[in-house]
mmCIF file of C-alpha atoms in Angstrom:
data_model
loop_
_atom_site.group_PDB
_atom_site.id
_atom_site.type_symbol
_atom_site.label_atom_id
_atom_site.label_comp_id
_atom_site.label_asym_id
_atom_site.label_seq_id
_atom_site.Cartn_x
_atom_site.Cartn_y
_atom_site.Cartn_z
ATOM 1 C CA MET D 28 -18.932 16.183 21.151
ATOM 2 C CA LEU D 29 -17.961 16.243 17.769
ATOM 3 C CA ASP D 30 -19.192 19.657 16.700
ATOM 4 C CA ASP D 31 -17.198 20.868 19.480
ATOM 5 C CA LEU D 32 -14.275 19.349 18.439
ATOM 6 C CA VAL D 33 -14.952 20.165 14.630
ATOM 7 C CA ARG D 34 -14.636 24.126 15.918
ATOM 8 C CA LYS D 35 -11.655 23.609 17.573
ATOM 9 C CA GLY D 36 -9.879 22.677 14.626
ATOM 10 C CA SER D 37 -9.391 18.790 15.267
ATOM 11 C CA ALA D 38 -9.053 16.857 12.091
ATOM 12 C CA ASP D 39 -9.960 13.727 13.781
ATOM 13 C CA GLY D 40 -13.922 15.319 15.119
ATOM 14 C CA MET D 41 -13.798 16.326 10.806
ATOM 15 C CA ARG D 42 -12.846 13.495 9.696
ATOM 16 C CA THR D 43 -15.160 11.406 12.316
ATOM 17 C CA LEU D 44 -18.290 13.624 11.569
ATOM 18 C CA ALA D 45 -17.590 13.173 7.868
ATOM 19 C CA ARG D 46 -17.816 9.703 7.695
ATOM 20 C CA TYR D 47 -21.173 9.793 9.882
ATOM 21 C CA TYR D 48 -22.596 12.119 7.253
ATOM 22 C CA LEU D 49 -21.238 9.958 4.163
ATOM 23 C CA ARG D 50 -22.927 7.046 5.568
ATOM 24 C CA ASP D 51 -25.903 8.541 7.320
ATOM 25 C CA GLY D 52 -26.148 11.935 6.411
ATOM 26 C CA ASP D 53 -28.446 13.504 3.997
ATOM 27 C CA LYS D 54 -27.674 15.776 1.203
ATOM 28 C CA THR D 55 -26.703 18.510 2.851
ATOM 29 C CA GLN D 56 -24.873 16.167 5.431
ATOM 30 C CA ARG D 57 -22.801 14.995 2.249
ATOM 31 C CA LYS D 58 -21.933 17.842 0.999
ATOM 32 C CA THR D 59 -20.815 19.411 4.557
ATOM 33 C CA ALA D 60 -18.465 16.093 4.704
ATOM 34 C CA LEU D 61 -16.895 16.675 1.640
ATOM 35 C CA ASP D 62 -16.485 20.332 2.607
ATOM 36 C CA LEU D 63 -14.895 18.975 6.459
ATOM 37 C CA LEU D 64 -12.634 16.024 4.597
ATOM 38 C CA GLU D 65 -10.679 18.781 2.741
ATOM 39 C CA LYS D 66 -10.353 20.999 5.874
ATOM 40 C CA ALA D 67 -8.827 17.796 7.701
ATOM 41 C CA VAL D 68 -6.716 16.777 4.312
ATOM 42 C CA ALA D 69 -5.149 20.325 4.768
ATOM 43 C CA LEU D 70 -4.342 19.545 8.237
ATOM 44 C CA GLY D 71 -2.435 16.953 7.116
ATOM 45 C CA ASP D 72 -5.180 14.371 8.320
ATOM 46 C CA GLY D 73 -3.498 10.739 5.945
ATOM 47 C CA ASN D 74 -6.381 9.068 6.722
ATOM 48 C CA ALA D 75 -9.342 12.298 5.998
ATOM 49 C CA MET D 76 -7.050 11.693 2.312
ATOM 50 C CA ARG D 77 -7.786 8.156 2.317
ATOM 51 C CA THR D 78 -11.460 8.962 3.008
ATOM 52 C CA LEU D 79 -11.856 11.541 0.357
ATOM 53 C CA ALA D 80 -10.012 9.584 -2.272
ATOM 54 C CA ASP D 81 -12.712 7.040 -1.574
ATOM 55 C CA VAL D 82 -15.187 9.587 -1.935
ATOM 56 C CA TYR D 83 -13.029 10.756 -5.505
ATOM 57 C CA VAL D 84 -13.735 7.168 -6.540
ATOM 58 C CA ALA D 85 -17.127 6.795 -5.243
ATOM 59 C CA GLY D 86 -18.112 9.784 -7.557
ATOM 60 C CA ARG D 87 -21.180 9.326 -5.085
ATOM 61 C CA GLU D 88 -20.945 12.586 -3.020
ATOM 62 C CA THR D 89 -18.640 14.453 -5.709
ATOM 63 C CA LYS D 90 -17.244 13.751 -9.546
ATOM 64 C CA ARG D 91 -15.457 10.953 -10.108
ATOM 65 C CA ASP D 92 -11.384 11.651 -9.835
ATOM 66 C CA PHE D 93 -8.548 8.982 -10.146
ATOM 67 C CA ALA D 94 -6.064 11.175 -10.275
ATOM 68 C CA LYS D 95 -7.420 12.984 -6.920
ATOM 69 C CA ALA D 96 -7.950 10.039 -5.297
ATOM 70 C CA GLU D 97 -4.976 8.156 -6.102
ATOM 71 C CA SER D 98 -2.491 11.468 -4.941
ATOM 72 C CA LEU D 99 -4.738 11.407 -1.908
ATOM 73 C CA LEU D 100 -3.583 7.736 -1.791
ATOM 74 C CA ASP D 101 -0.162 8.256 -2.028
ATOM 75 C CA GLN D 102 -0.087 11.264 0.507
ATOM 76 C CA ALA D 103 -2.018 8.485 2.825
ATOM 77 C CA ILE D 104 0.174 5.548 2.478
ATOM 78 C CA ALA D 105 3.385 7.642 2.976
ATOM 79 C CA GLN D 106 1.781 8.607 6.250
ATOM 80 C CA ASP D 107 1.690 4.905 6.554
ATOM 81 C CA ILE D 108 -2.077 4.724 6.899
ATOM 82 C CA LEU D 109 -3.306 0.780 6.705
ATOM 83 C CA ALA D 110 -6.218 1.160 5.181
ATOM 84 C CA ALA D 111 -4.935 3.350 2.243
ATOM 85 C CA TYR D 112 -2.822 0.719 0.862
ATOM 86 C CA ARG D 113 -5.845 -2.146 -0.776
ATOM 87 C CA SER D 114 -7.779 1.251 -1.291
ATOM 88 C CA LYS D 115 -4.968 2.173 -3.892
ATOM 89 C CA ALA D 116 -5.107 -2.010 -5.420
ATOM 90 C CA LEU D 117 -8.893 -1.363 -5.628
ATOM 91 C CA LEU D 118 -8.437 2.248 -7.242
ATOM 92 C CA LEU D 119 -6.426 0.446 -9.634
ATOM 93 C CA LEU D 120 -8.452 -2.403 -10.618
ATOM 94 C CA LYS D 121 -11.610 0.110 -11.174
ATOM 95 C CA MET D 122 -9.026 2.564 -13.263
ATOM 96 C CA PRO D 123 -10.111 2.527 -17.388
ATOM 97 C CA ASP D 124 -6.676 1.138 -17.655
ATOM 98 C CA THR D 125 -6.571 -1.545 -15.276
ATOM 99 C CA ARG D 126 -2.943 -1.994 -13.640
ATOM 100 C CA TYR D 127 -3.250 -5.091 -12.358
ATOM 101 C CA ASP D 128 0.316 -5.783 -11.380
ATOM 102 C CA GLN D 129 0.315 -2.600 -9.810
ATOM 103 C CA ALA D 130 -2.915 -3.704 -7.671
ATOM 104 C CA MET D 131 -1.579 -6.897 -6.669
ATOM 105 C CA TYR D 132 1.914 -4.647 -5.476
ATOM 106 C CA TRP D 133 -0.400 -2.462 -3.094
ATOM 107 C CA MET D 134 -2.875 -4.990 -2.046
ATOM 108 C CA LYS D 135 0.345 -7.433 -1.204
ATOM 109 C CA GLU D 136 1.261 -4.523 0.736
ATOM 110 C CA ALA D 137 -1.893 -4.284 2.505
ATOM 111 C CA ALA D 138 -1.589 -8.234 3.027
ATOM 112 C CA SER D 139 1.396 -7.810 4.938
ATOM 113 C CA ARG D 140 0.511 -5.188 7.509
ATOM 114 C CA GLY D 141 -2.055 -7.162 8.278
ATOM 115 C CA ASN D 142 -4.898 -6.359 6.587
ATOM 116 C CA ALA D 143 -7.162 -9.564 6.411
ATOM 117 C CA ARG D 144 -8.882 -8.276 3.701
ATOM 118 C CA ALA D 145 -6.092 -7.517 1.782
ATOM 119 C CA MET D 146 -5.035 -10.922 2.236
ATOM 120 C CA ALA D 147 -8.163 -12.164 0.835
ATOM 121 C CA ASP D 148 -8.701 -9.687 -2.193
ATOM 122 C CA VAL D 149 -5.171 -10.893 -3.006
ATOM 123 C CA GLY D 150 -6.412 -14.828 -2.921
ATOM 124 C CA ALA D 151 -9.135 -13.859 -5.264
ATOM 125 C CA MET D 152 -6.550 -12.066 -7.554
ATOM 126 C CA TYR D 153 -4.555 -15.627 -7.414
ATOM 127 C CA GLU D 154 -7.728 -17.494 -7.844
ATOM 128 C CA GLN D 155 -8.489 -15.452 -10.749
ATOM 129 C CA GLY D 156 -5.139 -15.145 -12.654
ATOM 130 C CA LYS D 157 -5.440 -10.587 -12.010
ATOM 131 C CA GLY D 158 -1.532 -9.117 -11.513
ATOM 132 C CA VAL D 159 -0.167 -12.910 -11.230
ATOM 133 C CA PRO D 160 -0.311 -16.501 -12.833
ATOM 134 C CA VAL D 161 -3.548 -18.755 -11.820
ATOM 135 C CA ASP D 162 -2.820 -20.589 -8.803
ATOM 136 C CA GLU D 163 -5.530 -21.669 -6.954
ATOM 137 C CA SER D 164 -3.359 -23.275 -4.176
ATOM 138 C CA GLU D 165 -1.364 -19.997 -3.335
ATOM 139 C CA ALA D 166 -5.123 -18.470 -3.185
ATOM 140 C CA ARG D 167 -6.049 -20.801 -0.575
ATOM 141 C CA ILE D 168 -3.117 -19.967 1.442
ATOM 142 C CA TRP D 169 -3.963 -16.644 0.745
ATOM 143 C CA TYR D 170 -7.794 -16.847 1.708
ATOM 144 C CA GLY D 171 -6.778 -19.100 5.056
ATOM 145 C CA LYS D 172 -4.990 -16.651 6.110
ATOM 146 C CA SER D 173 -7.434 -14.081 6.094
ATOM 147 C CA ALA D 174 -9.648 -16.396 7.470
ATOM 148 C CA GLU D 175 -7.384 -17.386 10.577
ATOM 149 C CA LEU D 176 -7.898 -13.227 11.491
ATOM 150 C CA GLY D 177 -11.505 -12.919 11.555
ATOM 151 C CA ASP D 178 -12.574 -11.514 7.728
ATOM 152 C CA SER D 179 -15.385 -13.358 6.580
ATOM 153 C CA SER D 180 -15.549 -13.094 3.149
ATOM 154 C CA GLY D 181 -11.828 -14.804 3.552
ATOM 155 C CA ALA D 182 -13.117 -17.434 5.533
ATOM 156 C CA ARG D 183 -16.309 -18.280 3.261
ATOM 157 C CA ARG D 184 -13.771 -18.447 0.035
ATOM 158 C CA PHE D 185 -10.926 -21.259 2.166
ATOM 159 C CA GLY D 186 -14.124 -23.043 3.106
ATOM 160 C CA GLN D 187 -14.971 -22.935 -0.222
ATOM 161 C CA SER D 188 -11.249 -24.350 -1.108
ATOM 162 C CA LEU D 189 -11.485 -27.010 1.879
ATOM 163 C CA TYR D 190 -14.766 -28.355 0.674
ATOM 164 C CA MET D 191 -14.369 -28.502 -3.022
ATOM 165 C CA GLY D 192 -10.470 -28.975 -2.712
ATOM 166 C CA THR D 193 -9.438 -26.370 -4.882
ATOM 167 C CA GLY D 194 -5.851 -25.604 -4.611
ATOM 168 C CA GLY D 195 -5.386 -28.573 -1.846
ATOM 169 C CA PRO D 196 -6.783 -31.462 -0.592
ATOM 170 C CA ARG D 197 -10.284 -32.044 0.308
ATOM 171 C CA ASP D 198 -11.403 -30.827 3.912
ATOM 172 C CA VAL D 199 -15.137 -31.372 3.932
ATOM 173 C CA GLU D 200 -15.204 -31.042 7.672
ATOM 174 C CA ASN D 201 -13.113 -28.236 7.856
ATOM 175 C CA GLY D 202 -14.629 -26.864 4.929
ATOM 176 C CA VAL D 203 -18.163 -26.218 6.674
ATOM 177 C CA LYS D 204 -16.789 -25.524 9.930
ATOM 178 C CA TRP D 205 -15.143 -21.805 7.712
ATOM 179 C CA LEU D 206 -18.265 -21.688 5.355
ATOM 180 C CA GLU D 207 -20.329 -21.857 8.967
ATOM 181 C CA LYS D 208 -18.524 -19.030 10.738
ATOM 182 C CA SER D 209 -18.371 -17.024 7.900
ATOM 183 C CA ALA D 210 -22.098 -17.924 7.206
ATOM 184 C CA ALA D 211 -22.122 -15.970 11.326
ATOM 185 C CA ALA D 212 -20.920 -13.622 10.616
ATOM 186 C CA GLY D 213 -23.206 -12.369 7.887
ATOM 187 C CA GLU D 214 -20.923 -13.625 4.509
ATOM 188 C CA THR D 215 -23.509 -14.110 2.323
ATOM 189 C CA ASP D 216 -21.925 -14.178 -1.211
#
């Protein structure tokens, strides 16, 4: 079925097959994935732009290229592709000239659009003082927002904050509840 969509020139089909190949394919299929993503990008598919940008950042299937990744993410953001906002922030955190303030801006943009993982990331940036002054109470607020939306990382960090009393009053009972939720969701770190 995906092969049929690809033959018909469907950007959605190309992107979906490319993601499958990137995740589960052999070396030849991963190379094909890059070609499919480039074709989907040429058709204007913003989600393919975001996926290809992530490939350039990781540098596994192709040479790492932060400039190409940033350009693709800017194009995806222009299409309001939600995942592109967080990807842009993560890119800025990985660049040799790390730009924490800009990364925080884009992470908050993703969070304001409902990206639960980005909310947990904003909390971590407040906790670690990356792009903002250290603020454990603000970190706790963001972890709580993330946890409420079902993000296991946010739930773990929120639970730890409650249990330890960082960023607010200690609440062992609720801390344990959130830590159990995160563990049930597979969060182990």
